[in-house]
Amino acid sequence: MNVDEMKDVREFRAGAPKPDRARLAEGRDRLSSAAGRGRGRRLRADWRLAAVGAAAALTAVAVLASGLGGGGHSDAERTVPAGTVPGSVKELLERAASTVEQADPPPTPHAGQWIYEKKLSASPGIWPKSKAAQPEPEPEPREHWERYADPRFENGKEGDDRSMRERLRFLDELPDDPAAVLKKVRAYYPSGKGNPDSEGEEDMGALSVLFASQPIPPQALAKLYRALAAVPGVEVTDHLVRDLAGRDALAVGHDEKGQKVRREILIDPRTYQYLGDRWLVVKDYKHTYPGAPDTPDRPWKAGDLMFQNALLATGVVDHKGDRP
């Protein structure tokens, strides 16, 4: 595994310790300002995105976005399109589950194959910004290949970092009852002793990893949607938002008293496929860096988009470097 691949696997772990100034300058641990520090065993905020994919030979089915662009790095008002979302979050997610579970399951990948994805991502950028800093460039599509059955991430060798094969096997065994699904997910991704996060926050973190599994079977995706509806404090934004690729999306997130950042799962309003996720600041605050006293506080305003990613294409291929 090269340096870039290792970075993809490890850098977006929810609950990672706050980075020092040097690591901030390198753009690592982009989620740590929202996730806090000192959390015992960490759950990876795995942002490798998923959708349906796989066929034979060059085994691939691509899910392509209809146009790129739009969706800035902050200022949520720019992301709001026209259109309201009818019904409650439970009604919405039941509709989503009922729709996706009717799809034909994709072929299961086999050892030796690779998971391909093309995605957009945007993060807060370097802090503190220098006077000579240039404006943040618009995000560009990035391609990534991950080994489907990677022995380095199986059988507990890397803690809660699991291969896609292990995650898909886990999804195949999910029960039907949403409460039972959440219980099983918490056991699969334990939060660790002394973790200050609420149950709802932990549920959202663990589910987000599983939503990113690919190629996710339709029945499993339906169970995840029903489990998401059972998360304490889950809500759906009452209007469509725009994801980083400029697409309309349903935003389902977790809200509770005192929360500063809302983690949202983004769903296609027509097909109900998973599109990606984002972290939305819901309360003005300043993030401090106790481990780096020379680093000034970072201000955040309600409506800022702290982190975003959007899936553009995915599939299963026979060799690294192959495309669907």
PDB file of C-alpha atoms in Angstrom:
ATOM      1  CA  MET A   1       0.000   0.000   0.000  1.00  0.00           C
ATOM      2  CA  ASN A   2       1.466   3.362  -0.984  1.00  0.00           C
ATOM      3  CA  VAL A   3       1.416   6.556   1.053  1.00  0.00           C
ATOM      4  CA  ASP A   4      -1.738   7.938  -0.561  1.00  0.00           C
ATOM      5  CA  GLU A   5      -3.673   4.723   0.047  1.00  0.00           C
ATOM      6  CA  MET A   6      -2.634   4.591   3.687  1.00  0.00           C
ATOM      7  CA  LYS A   7      -3.722   8.194   4.052  1.00  0.00           C
ATOM      8  CA  ASP A   8      -7.133   7.362   2.574  1.00  0.00           C
ATOM      9  CA  VAL A   9      -7.546   4.477   5.002  1.00  0.00           C
ATOM     10  CA  ARG A  10      -6.564   6.314   8.179  1.00  0.00           C
ATOM     11  CA  GLU A  11      -6.844  10.084   7.960  1.00  0.00           C
ATOM     12  CA  PHE A  12     -10.578  10.529   8.490  1.00  0.00           C
ATOM     13  CA  ARG A  13     -11.045   8.720  11.786  1.00  0.00           C
ATOM     14  CA  ALA A  14     -13.777  10.237  13.930  1.00  0.00           C
ATOM     15  CA  GLY A  15     -12.469  10.988  17.371  1.00  0.00           C
ATOM     16  CA  ALA A  16      -8.839  11.291  16.373  1.00  0.00           C
ATOM     17  CA  PRO A  17      -6.756  13.474  18.701  1.00  0.00           C
ATOM     18  CA  LYS A  18      -6.624  17.136  17.805  1.00  0.00           C
ATOM     19  CA  PRO A  19      -3.810  17.754  15.353  1.00  0.00           C
ATOM     20  CA  ASP A  20      -0.869  19.985  16.036  1.00  0.00           C
ATOM     21  CA  ARG A  21      -0.059  22.912  13.811  1.00  0.00           C
ATOM     22  CA  ALA A  22       2.222  20.968  11.501  1.00  0.00           C
ATOM     23  CA  ARG A  23      -0.393  18.298  10.846  1.00  0.00           C
ATOM     24  CA  LEU A  24      -3.004  20.966  10.215  1.00  0.00           C
ATOM     25  CA  ALA A  25      -0.696  22.537   7.655  1.00  0.00           C
ATOM     26  CA  GLU A  26      -0.534  19.223   5.849  1.00  0.00           C
ATOM     27  CA  GLY A  27      -4.314  18.983   5.746  1.00  0.00           C
ATOM     28  CA  ARG A  28      -4.561  15.821   7.833  1.00  0.00           C
ATOM     29  CA  ASP A  29      -7.184  14.835  10.399  1.00  0.00           C
ATOM     30  CA  ARG A  30      -9.707  17.091   8.731  1.00  0.00           C
ATOM     31  CA  LEU A  31     -12.574  15.947  10.861  1.00  0.00           C
ATOM     32  CA  SER A  32     -10.900  16.268  14.235  1.00  0.00           C
ATOM     33  CA  SER A  33     -12.153  19.771  14.913  1.00  0.00           C
ATOM     34  CA  ALA A  34     -15.691  18.403  14.957  1.00  0.00           C
ATOM     35  CA  ALA A  35     -14.974  15.100  16.582  1.00  0.00           C
ATOM     36  CA  GLY A  36     -12.994  16.234  19.638  1.00  0.00           C
ATOM     37  CA  ARG A  37     -10.240  14.429  21.443  1.00  0.00           C
ATOM     38  CA  GLY A  38      -9.559  11.771  24.043  1.00  0.00           C
ATOM     39  CA  ARG A  39     -12.053   9.128  22.955  1.00  0.00           C
ATOM     40  CA  GLY A  40     -10.587   5.762  23.796  1.00  0.00           C
ATOM     41  CA  ARG A  41     -10.903   3.359  20.892  1.00  0.00           C
ATOM     42  CA  ARG A  42     -11.602   5.284  17.677  1.00  0.00           C
ATOM     43  CA  LEU A  43     -14.107   4.550  14.975  1.00  0.00           C
ATOM     44  CA  ARG A  44     -12.873   5.400  11.507  1.00  0.00           C
ATOM     45  CA  ALA A  45     -15.029   8.004   9.769  1.00  0.00           C
ATOM     46  CA  ASP A  46     -14.653   6.073   6.570  1.00  0.00           C
ATOM     47  CA  TRP A  47     -15.553   8.430   3.715  1.00  0.00           C
ATOM     48  CA  ARG A  48     -14.817   6.008   0.909  1.00  0.00           C
ATOM     49  CA  LEU A  49     -18.187   6.238  -0.768  1.00  0.00           C
ATOM     50  CA  ALA A  50     -20.445   3.488  -1.941  1.00  0.00           C
ATOM     51  CA  ALA A  51     -23.289   2.698  -4.329  1.00  0.00           C
ATOM     52  CA  VAL A  52     -24.340  -0.319  -6.346  1.00  0.00           C
ATOM     53  CA  GLY A  53     -21.657  -1.797  -8.598  1.00  0.00           C
ATOM     54  CA  ALA A  54     -20.262  -5.044 -10.089  1.00  0.00           C
ATOM     55  CA  ALA A  55     -20.672  -7.169 -13.192  1.00  0.00           C
ATOM     56  CA  ALA A  56     -18.578  -9.931 -14.752  1.00  0.00           C
ATOM     57  CA  ALA A  57     -15.229  -9.864 -16.613  1.00  0.00           C
ATOM     58  CA  LEU A  58     -14.138  -6.291 -16.020  1.00  0.00           C
ATOM     59  CA  THR A  59     -16.941  -6.510 -13.404  1.00  0.00           C
ATOM     60  CA  ALA A  60     -18.268  -3.044 -13.063  1.00  0.00           C
ATOM     61  CA  VAL A  61     -21.432  -1.029 -12.908  1.00  0.00           C
ATOM     62  CA  ALA A  62     -20.872   2.719 -12.679  1.00  0.00           C
ATOM     63  CA  VAL A  63     -23.062   5.233 -10.911  1.00  0.00           C
ATOM     64  CA  LEU A  64     -22.344   8.533 -12.653  1.00  0.00           C
ATOM     65  CA  ALA A  65     -23.250  11.995 -11.487  1.00  0.00           C
ATOM     66  CA  SER A  66     -25.165  14.278 -13.801  1.00  0.00           C
ATOM     67  CA  GLY A  67     -22.697  17.153 -13.986  1.00  0.00           C
ATOM     68  CA  LEU A  68     -20.054  18.508 -11.632  1.00  0.00           C
ATOM     69  CA  GLY A  69     -19.471  21.864 -10.032  1.00  0.00           C
ATOM     70  CA  GLY A  70     -21.334  23.994  -7.540  1.00  0.00           C
ATOM     71  CA  GLY A  71     -21.292  23.309  -3.825  1.00  0.00           C
ATOM     72  CA  GLY A  72     -18.686  25.531  -2.171  1.00  0.00           C
ATOM     73  CA  HIS A  73     -16.556  24.694   0.824  1.00  0.00           C
ATOM     74  CA  SER A  74     -18.730  26.586   3.317  1.00  0.00           C
ATOM     75  CA  ASP A  75     -21.763  28.907   3.253  1.00  0.00           C
ATOM     76  CA  ALA A  76     -24.617  26.424   3.337  1.00  0.00           C
ATOM     77  CA  GLU A  77     -27.027  28.941   1.805  1.00  0.00           C
ATOM     78  CA  ARG A  78     -25.367  28.331  -1.558  1.00  0.00           C
ATOM     79  CA  THR A  79     -26.293  24.661  -1.317  1.00  0.00           C
ATOM     80  CA  VAL A  80     -30.046  25.107  -0.896  1.00  0.00           C
ATOM     81  CA  PRO A  81     -32.097  24.380  -4.048  1.00  0.00           C
ATOM     82  CA  ALA A  82     -35.807  24.734  -4.455  1.00  0.00           C
ATOM     83  CA  GLY A  83     -38.008  21.902  -3.280  1.00  0.00           C
ATOM     84  CA  THR A  84     -39.446  20.805   0.036  1.00  0.00           C
ATOM     85  CA  VAL A  85     -39.266  17.374   1.608  1.00  0.00           C
ATOM     86  CA  PRO A  86     -42.698  16.037   2.573  1.00  0.00           C
ATOM     87  CA  GLY A  87     -43.367  13.731   5.484  1.00  0.00           C
ATOM     88  CA  SER A  88     -41.448  12.734   8.586  1.00  0.00           C
ATOM     89  CA  VAL A  89     -37.967  11.265   8.626  1.00  0.00           C
ATOM     90  CA  LYS A  90     -39.412   7.830   9.413  1.00  0.00           C
ATOM     91  CA  GLU A  91     -41.802   8.051   6.462  1.00  0.00           C
ATOM     92  CA  LEU A  92     -39.013   9.214   4.176  1.00  0.00           C
ATOM     93  CA  LEU A  93     -36.593   6.471   5.172  1.00  0.00           C
ATOM     94  CA  GLU A  94     -39.262   3.780   4.994  1.00  0.00           C
ATOM     95  CA  ARG A  95     -40.030   4.961   1.463  1.00  0.00           C
ATOM     96  CA  ALA A  96     -36.324   4.842   0.669  1.00  0.00           C
ATOM     97  CA  ALA A  97     -35.973   1.353   2.140  1.00  0.00           C
ATOM     98  CA  SER A  98     -39.020   0.028   0.296  1.00  0.00           C
ATOM     99  CA  THR A  99     -37.674   1.412  -2.978  1.00  0.00           C
ATOM    100  CA  VAL A 100     -34.081   0.184  -2.822  1.00  0.00           C
ATOM    101  CA  GLU A 101     -34.916  -3.305  -1.561  1.00  0.00           C
ATOM    102  CA  GLN A 102     -36.725  -4.018  -4.838  1.00  0.00           C
ATOM    103  CA  ALA A 103     -33.496  -3.750  -6.831  1.00  0.00           C
ATOM    104  CA  ASP A 104     -31.610  -6.824  -8.021  1.00  0.00           C
ATOM    105  CA  PRO A 105     -28.563  -7.582  -5.881  1.00  0.00           C
ATOM    106  CA  PRO A 106     -25.190  -7.004  -7.526  1.00  0.00           C
ATOM    107  CA  PRO A 107     -22.789  -9.926  -7.940  1.00  0.00           C
ATOM    108  CA  THR A 108     -20.527 -10.375  -4.943  1.00  0.00           C
ATOM    109  CA  PRO A 109     -16.893  -9.413  -5.623  1.00  0.00           C
ATOM    110  CA  HIS A 110     -14.254 -12.057  -5.098  1.00  0.00           C
ATOM    111  CA  ALA A 111     -10.738 -12.077  -3.710  1.00  0.00           C
ATOM    112  CA  GLY A 112      -8.311 -10.484  -6.130  1.00  0.00           C
ATOM    113  CA  GLN A 113     -10.747  -7.845  -7.371  1.00  0.00           C
ATOM    114  CA  TRP A 114     -10.706  -4.135  -6.598  1.00  0.00           C
ATOM    115  CA  ILE A 115     -13.319  -1.563  -5.587  1.00  0.00           C
ATOM    116  CA  TYR A 116     -13.148   1.511  -7.825  1.00  0.00           C
ATOM    117  CA  GLU A 117     -14.554   4.892  -6.923  1.00  0.00           C
ATOM    118  CA  LYS A 118     -14.522   8.401  -8.295  1.00  0.00           C
ATOM    119  CA  LYS A 119     -15.422  11.126  -5.849  1.00  0.00           C
ATOM    120  CA  LEU A 120     -15.274  14.769  -4.892  1.00  0.00           C
ATOM    121  CA  SER A 121     -14.286  15.913  -1.431  1.00  0.00           C
ATOM    122  CA  ALA A 122     -13.816  19.256   0.290  1.00  0.00           C
ATOM    123  CA  SER A 123     -12.411  20.037   3.714  1.00  0.00           C
ATOM    124  CA  PRO A 124     -11.835  23.128   5.878  1.00  0.00           C
ATOM    125  CA  GLY A 125      -8.331  23.701   4.520  1.00  0.00           C
ATOM    126  CA  ILE A 126      -5.183  24.878   6.260  1.00  0.00           C
ATOM    127  CA  TRP A 127      -5.449  26.736   9.552  1.00  0.00           C
ATOM    128  CA  PRO A 128      -4.341  29.333  10.413  1.00  0.00           C
ATOM    129  CA  LYS A 129      -4.465  30.931   7.010  1.00  0.00           C
ATOM    130  CA  SER A 130      -1.543  33.116   6.042  1.00  0.00           C
ATOM    131  CA  LYS A 131      -1.865  36.547   4.457  1.00  0.00           C
ATOM    132  CA  ALA A 132      -0.423  35.092   1.281  1.00  0.00           C
ATOM    133  CA  ALA A 133      -2.876  32.173   1.203  1.00  0.00           C
ATOM    134  CA  GLN A 134      -4.611  31.646  -2.103  1.00  0.00           C
ATOM    135  CA  PRO A 135      -8.380  30.992  -2.318  1.00  0.00           C
ATOM    136  CA  GLU A 136      -9.339  27.353  -1.862  1.00  0.00           C
ATOM    137  CA  PRO A 137      -9.428  25.723  -5.303  1.00  0.00           C
ATOM    138  CA  GLU A 138     -12.592  24.074  -6.506  1.00  0.00           C
ATOM    139  CA  PRO A 139     -12.483  20.346  -5.697  1.00  0.00           C
ATOM    140  CA  GLU A 140     -11.582  18.052  -8.553  1.00  0.00           C
ATOM    141  CA  PRO A 141     -12.717  14.451  -9.062  1.00  0.00           C
ATOM    142  CA  ARG A 142     -10.357  11.906  -7.566  1.00  0.00           C
ATOM    143  CA  GLU A 143     -10.121   8.199  -8.386  1.00  0.00           C
ATOM    144  CA  HIS A 144      -9.258   5.484  -5.900  1.00  0.00           C
ATOM    145  CA  TRP A 145      -8.846   1.702  -6.002  1.00  0.00           C
ATOM    146  CA  GLU A 146      -9.185  -0.451  -2.886  1.00  0.00           C
ATOM    147  CA  ARG A 147      -8.496  -4.154  -2.678  1.00  0.00           C
ATOM    148  CA  TYR A 148     -11.763  -5.962  -1.939  1.00  0.00           C
ATOM    149  CA  ALA A 149     -10.174  -8.643   0.252  1.00  0.00           C
ATOM    150  CA  ASP A 150      -7.125  -7.089   1.881  1.00  0.00           C
ATOM    151  CA  PRO A 151      -5.632  -9.446   4.513  1.00  0.00           C
ATOM    152  CA  ARG A 152      -4.005  -6.497   6.282  1.00  0.00           C
ATOM    153  CA  PHE A 153      -7.454  -5.297   7.337  1.00  0.00           C
ATOM    154  CA  GLU A 154      -9.052  -8.589   8.300  1.00  0.00           C
ATOM    155  CA  ASN A 155      -9.308 -10.724  11.429  1.00  0.00           C
ATOM    156  CA  GLY A 156      -8.795  -7.756  13.715  1.00  0.00           C
ATOM    157  CA  LYS A 157      -5.304  -6.932  12.483  1.00  0.00           C
ATOM    158  CA  GLU A 158      -6.096  -3.217  12.285  1.00  0.00           C
ATOM    159  CA  GLY A 159      -8.698  -2.878  15.024  1.00  0.00           C
ATOM    160  CA  ASP A 160     -11.874  -1.369  13.612  1.00  0.00           C
ATOM    161  CA  ASP A 161     -10.349  -0.801  10.163  1.00  0.00           C
ATOM    162  CA  ARG A 162     -11.967  -3.632   8.214  1.00  0.00           C
ATOM    163  CA  SER A 163     -11.679  -4.781   4.632  1.00  0.00           C
ATOM    164  CA  MET A 164     -14.632  -4.321   2.320  1.00  0.00           C
ATOM    165  CA  ARG A 165     -15.105  -8.092   2.291  1.00  0.00           C
ATOM    166  CA  GLU A 166     -15.535  -8.172   6.083  1.00  0.00           C
ATOM    167  CA  ARG A 167     -17.955  -5.260   6.009  1.00  0.00           C
ATOM    168  CA  LEU A 168     -20.112  -6.787   3.276  1.00  0.00           C
ATOM    169  CA  ARG A 169     -20.247 -10.095   5.148  1.00  0.00           C
ATOM    170  CA  PHE A 170     -21.391  -8.213   8.222  1.00  0.00           C
ATOM    171  CA  LEU A 171     -24.097  -6.424   6.205  1.00  0.00           C
ATOM    172  CA  ASP A 172     -25.375  -9.737   4.818  1.00  0.00           C
ATOM    173  CA  GLU A 173     -26.025 -10.921   8.386  1.00  0.00           C
ATOM    174  CA  LEU A 174     -27.967  -7.889   9.628  1.00  0.00           C
ATOM    175  CA  PRO A 175     -31.306  -8.679  11.320  1.00  0.00           C
ATOM    176  CA  ASP A 176     -34.596  -7.190  10.168  1.00  0.00           C
ATOM    177  CA  ASP A 177     -35.426  -5.277  13.357  1.00  0.00           C
ATOM    178  CA  PRO A 178     -33.951  -1.714  13.248  1.00  0.00           C
ATOM    179  CA  ALA A 179     -33.203  -1.675  16.988  1.00  0.00           C
ATOM    180  CA  ALA A 180     -31.366  -4.975  16.650  1.00  0.00           C
ATOM    181  CA  VAL A 181     -29.406  -3.580  13.710  1.00  0.00           C
ATOM    182  CA  LEU A 182     -28.251  -0.607  15.785  1.00  0.00           C
ATOM    183  CA  LYS A 183     -27.258  -2.896  18.652  1.00  0.00           C
ATOM    184  CA  LYS A 184     -25.230  -5.085  16.303  1.00  0.00           C
ATOM    185  CA  VAL A 185     -23.609  -2.074  14.642  1.00  0.00           C
ATOM    186  CA  ARG A 186     -22.554  -0.649  18.029  1.00  0.00           C
ATOM    187  CA  ALA A 187     -20.960  -3.977  18.923  1.00  0.00           C
ATOM    188  CA  TYR A 188     -19.179  -4.133  15.565  1.00  0.00           C
ATOM    189  CA  TYR A 189     -17.816  -0.605  15.988  1.00  0.00           C
ATOM    190  CA  PRO A 190     -17.531  -0.139  19.780  1.00  0.00           C
ATOM    191  CA  SER A 191     -17.009   3.438  20.921  1.00  0.00           C
ATOM    192  CA  GLY A 192     -14.501   2.727  23.664  1.00  0.00           C
ATOM    193  CA  LYS A 193     -14.547   3.358  27.395  1.00  0.00           C
ATOM    194  CA  GLY A 194     -15.021   6.978  28.377  1.00  0.00           C
ATOM    195  CA  ASN A 195     -16.267   8.129  24.973  1.00  0.00           C
ATOM    196  CA  PRO A 196     -18.210  11.375  25.569  1.00  0.00           C
ATOM    197  CA  ASP A 197     -20.409  11.043  22.488  1.00  0.00           C
ATOM    198  CA  SER A 198     -24.122  10.423  22.881  1.00  0.00           C
ATOM    199  CA  GLU A 199     -25.750   7.252  21.630  1.00  0.00           C
ATOM    200  CA  GLY A 200     -27.127   9.100  18.619  1.00  0.00           C
ATOM    201  CA  GLU A 201     -23.709  10.467  17.679  1.00  0.00           C
ATOM    202  CA  GLU A 202     -22.170   7.018  17.969  1.00  0.00           C
ATOM    203  CA  ASP A 203     -24.934   5.510  15.839  1.00  0.00           C
ATOM    204  CA  MET A 204     -24.385   8.109  13.111  1.00  0.00           C
ATOM    205  CA  GLY A 205     -20.640   7.511  13.083  1.00  0.00           C
ATOM    206  CA  ALA A 206     -20.959   3.741  12.834  1.00  0.00           C
ATOM    207  CA  LEU A 207     -23.730   3.819  10.238  1.00  0.00           C
ATOM    208  CA  SER A 208     -21.799   6.239   8.046  1.00  0.00           C
ATOM    209  CA  VAL A 209     -19.004   3.674   7.726  1.00  0.00           C
ATOM    210  CA  LEU A 210     -21.449   0.992   6.643  1.00  0.00           C
ATOM    211  CA  PHE A 211     -23.260   3.256   4.181  1.00  0.00           C
ATOM    212  CA  ALA A 212     -19.887   3.624   2.463  1.00  0.00           C
ATOM    213  CA  SER A 213     -19.528  -0.127   1.924  1.00  0.00           C
ATOM    214  CA  GLN A 214     -19.647  -1.244  -1.676  1.00  0.00           C
ATOM    215  CA  PRO A 215     -21.190  -2.866  -3.568  1.00  0.00           C
ATOM    216  CA  ILE A 216     -23.842  -2.750  -0.847  1.00  0.00           C
ATOM    217  CA  PRO A 217     -26.686  -5.284  -1.337  1.00  0.00           C
ATOM    218  CA  PRO A 218     -30.129  -3.657  -1.715  1.00  0.00           C
ATOM    219  CA  GLN A 219     -31.560  -5.580   1.261  1.00  0.00           C
ATOM    220  CA  ALA A 220     -28.720  -4.389   3.460  1.00  0.00           C
ATOM    221  CA  LEU A 221     -29.130  -0.781   2.307  1.00  0.00           C
ATOM    222  CA  ALA A 222     -32.838  -0.980   3.159  1.00  0.00           C
ATOM    223  CA  LYS A 223     -31.997  -2.252   6.660  1.00  0.00           C
ATOM    224  CA  LEU A 224     -29.526   0.583   7.149  1.00  0.00           C
ATOM    225  CA  TYR A 225     -32.165   3.151   6.169  1.00  0.00           C
ATOM    226  CA  ARG A 226     -34.644   1.682   8.673  1.00  0.00           C
ATOM    227  CA  ALA A 227     -31.927   1.632  11.342  1.00  0.00           C
ATOM    228  CA  LEU A 228     -31.054   5.253  10.542  1.00  0.00           C
ATOM    229  CA  ALA A 229     -34.700   6.168  11.178  1.00  0.00           C
ATOM    230  CA  ALA A 230     -34.397   4.606  14.649  1.00  0.00           C
ATOM    231  CA  VAL A 231     -31.353   6.683  15.701  1.00  0.00           C
ATOM    232  CA  PRO A 232     -32.271   8.941  18.656  1.00  0.00           C
ATOM    233  CA  GLY A 233     -32.614  12.524  17.453  1.00  0.00           C
ATOM    234  CA  VAL A 234     -32.478  11.761  13.723  1.00  0.00           C
ATOM    235  CA  GLU A 235     -34.103  14.395  11.494  1.00  0.00           C
ATOM    236  CA  VAL A 236     -34.454  15.180   7.809  1.00  0.00           C
ATOM    237  CA  THR A 237     -33.857  18.697   6.486  1.00  0.00           C
ATOM    238  CA  ASP A 238     -37.195  20.069   5.298  1.00  0.00           C
ATOM    239  CA  HIS A 239     -35.807  21.091   1.914  1.00  0.00           C
ATOM    240  CA  LEU A 240     -33.515  19.518  -0.629  1.00  0.00           C
ATOM    241  CA  VAL A 241     -29.860  20.488  -0.398  1.00  0.00           C
ATOM    242  CA  ARG A 242     -27.139  20.369  -3.030  1.00  0.00           C
ATOM    243  CA  ASP A 243     -24.238  18.029  -2.618  1.00  0.00           C
ATOM    244  CA  LEU A 244     -20.676  18.868  -3.609  1.00  0.00           C
ATOM    245  CA  ALA A 245     -21.352  17.704  -7.181  1.00  0.00           C
ATOM    246  CA  GLY A 246     -24.317  20.075  -7.481  1.00  0.00           C
ATOM    247  CA  ARG A 247     -26.973  17.342  -7.226  1.00  0.00           C
ATOM    248  CA  ASP A 248     -30.232  17.579  -5.307  1.00  0.00           C
ATOM    249  CA  ALA A 249     -30.071  15.515  -2.134  1.00  0.00           C
ATOM    250  CA  LEU A 250     -32.066  14.585   0.933  1.00  0.00           C
ATOM    251  CA  ALA A 251     -30.077  15.381   4.080  1.00  0.00           C
ATOM    252  CA  VAL A 252     -30.674  13.086   7.069  1.00  0.00           C
ATOM    253  CA  GLY A 253     -28.769  13.985  10.215  1.00  0.00           C
ATOM    254  CA  HIS A 254     -28.710  13.736  13.971  1.00  0.00           C
ATOM    255  CA  ASP A 255     -29.627  16.677  16.203  1.00  0.00           C
ATOM    256  CA  GLU A 256     -29.561  17.111  19.946  1.00  0.00           C
ATOM    257  CA  LYS A 257     -29.240  19.892  22.497  1.00  0.00           C
ATOM    258  CA  GLY A 258     -25.817  21.496  22.633  1.00  0.00           C
ATOM    259  CA  GLN A 259     -24.655  19.958  19.373  1.00  0.00           C
ATOM    260  CA  LYS A 260     -22.303  22.124  17.310  1.00  0.00           C
ATOM    261  CA  VAL A 261     -21.905  20.002  14.188  1.00  0.00           C
ATOM    262  CA  ARG A 262     -24.538  17.908  12.443  1.00  0.00           C
ATOM    263  CA  ARG A 263     -23.349  14.908  10.484  1.00  0.00           C
ATOM    264  CA  GLU A 264     -25.618  14.242   7.512  1.00  0.00           C
ATOM    265  CA  ILE A 265     -26.139  11.285   5.197  1.00  0.00           C
ATOM    266  CA  LEU A 266     -27.044  12.477   1.686  1.00  0.00           C
ATOM    267  CA  ILE A 267     -29.539  10.462  -0.353  1.00  0.00           C
ATOM    268  CA  ASP A 268     -30.766  10.798  -3.936  1.00  0.00           C
ATOM    269  CA  PRO A 269     -34.407  12.039  -3.741  1.00  0.00           C
ATOM    270  CA  ARG A 270     -35.472   9.965  -6.759  1.00  0.00           C
ATOM    271  CA  THR A 271     -33.559   6.683  -6.575  1.00  0.00           C
ATOM    272  CA  TYR A 272     -32.822   6.807  -2.817  1.00  0.00           C
ATOM    273  CA  GLN A 273     -29.257   5.700  -3.432  1.00  0.00           C
ATOM    274  CA  TYR A 274     -26.535   6.923  -1.082  1.00  0.00           C
ATOM    275  CA  LEU A 275     -24.754  10.005  -2.482  1.00  0.00           C
ATOM    276  CA  GLY A 276     -22.246  10.880   0.233  1.00  0.00           C
ATOM    277  CA  ASP A 277     -22.150  12.820   3.485  1.00  0.00           C
ATOM    278  CA  ARG A 278     -21.247  16.166   4.982  1.00  0.00           C
ATOM    279  CA  TRP A 279     -20.639  17.887   8.313  1.00  0.00           C
ATOM    280  CA  LEU A 280     -22.783  21.010   8.798  1.00  0.00           C
ATOM    281  CA  VAL A 281     -22.052  23.531  11.562  1.00  0.00           C
ATOM    282  CA  VAL A 282     -25.332  24.249  13.389  1.00  0.00           C
ATOM    283  CA  LYS A 283     -24.087  26.611  16.112  1.00  0.00           C
ATOM    284  CA  ASP A 284     -21.533  29.435  16.138  1.00  0.00           C
ATOM    285  CA  TYR A 285     -18.445  28.433  18.103  1.00  0.00           C
ATOM    286  CA  LYS A 286     -14.662  28.626  18.234  1.00  0.00           C
ATOM    287  CA  HIS A 287     -12.513  25.543  18.083  1.00  0.00           C
ATOM    288  CA  THR A 288      -9.442  25.650  20.293  1.00  0.00           C
ATOM    289  CA  TYR A 289      -6.174  23.714  20.087  1.00  0.00           C
ATOM    290  CA  PRO A 290      -4.938  23.028  23.638  1.00  0.00           C
ATOM    291  CA  GLY A 291      -2.062  20.934  22.317  1.00  0.00           C
ATOM    292  CA  ALA A 292      -0.843  23.777  20.105  1.00  0.00           C
ATOM    293  CA  PRO A 293      -0.831  27.035  22.117  1.00  0.00           C
ATOM    294  CA  ASP A 294       0.601  29.028  19.200  1.00  0.00           C
ATOM    295  CA  THR A 295      -2.399  28.127  17.033  1.00  0.00           C
ATOM    296  CA  PRO A 296      -5.252  30.691  17.223  1.00  0.00           C
ATOM    297  CA  ASP A 297      -8.853  29.642  17.806  1.00  0.00           C
ATOM    298  CA  ARG A 298     -10.726  28.705  14.662  1.00  0.00           C
ATOM    299  CA  PRO A 299     -14.154  30.362  14.358  1.00  0.00           C
ATOM    300  CA  TRP A 300     -17.083  28.476  12.843  1.00  0.00           C
ATOM    301  CA  LYS A 301     -20.480  29.929  12.002  1.00  0.00           C
ATOM    302  CA  ALA A 302     -23.805  28.150  11.765  1.00  0.00           C
ATOM    303  CA  GLY A 303     -24.278  27.124   8.141  1.00  0.00           C
ATOM    304  CA  ASP A 304     -20.611  26.459   7.424  1.00  0.00           C
ATOM    305  CA  LEU A 305     -19.955  23.175   5.681  1.00  0.00           C
ATOM    306  CA  MET A 306     -17.017  21.688   7.506  1.00  0.00           C
ATOM    307  CA  PHE A 307     -16.507  18.631   5.330  1.00  0.00           C
ATOM    308  CA  GLN A 308     -18.219  17.232   2.241  1.00  0.00           C
ATOM    309  CA  ASN A 309     -17.853  14.332  -0.116  1.00  0.00           C
ATOM    310  CA  ALA A 310     -19.818  13.123  -3.088  1.00  0.00           C
ATOM    311  CA  LEU A 311     -19.723   9.827  -4.941  1.00  0.00           C
ATOM    312  CA  LEU A 312     -19.488  10.218  -8.713  1.00  0.00           C
ATOM    313  CA  ALA A 313     -18.891   6.642  -9.860  1.00  0.00           C
ATOM    314  CA  THR A 314     -18.143   3.264  -8.369  1.00  0.00           C
ATOM    315  CA  GLY A 315     -17.751  -0.311  -9.475  1.00  0.00           C
ATOM    316  CA  VAL A 316     -15.847  -3.564  -9.066  1.00  0.00           C
ATOM    317  CA  VAL A 317     -12.924  -4.175 -11.391  1.00  0.00           C
ATOM    318  CA  ASP A 318     -10.438  -6.960 -11.931  1.00  0.00           C
ATOM    319  CA  HIS A 319      -7.238  -4.926 -11.668  1.00  0.00           C
ATOM    320  CA  LYS A 320      -6.041  -1.769  -9.968  1.00  0.00           C
ATOM    321  CA  GLY A 321      -6.138   0.969 -12.580  1.00  0.00           C
ATOM    322  CA  ASP A 322      -9.146  -0.512 -14.393  1.00  0.00           C
ATOM    323  CA  ARG A 323     -12.256   1.668 -14.692  1.00  0.00           C
ATOM    324  CA  PRO A 324     -15.908   0.689 -15.045  1.00  0.00           C
TER     325      PRO A 324
END
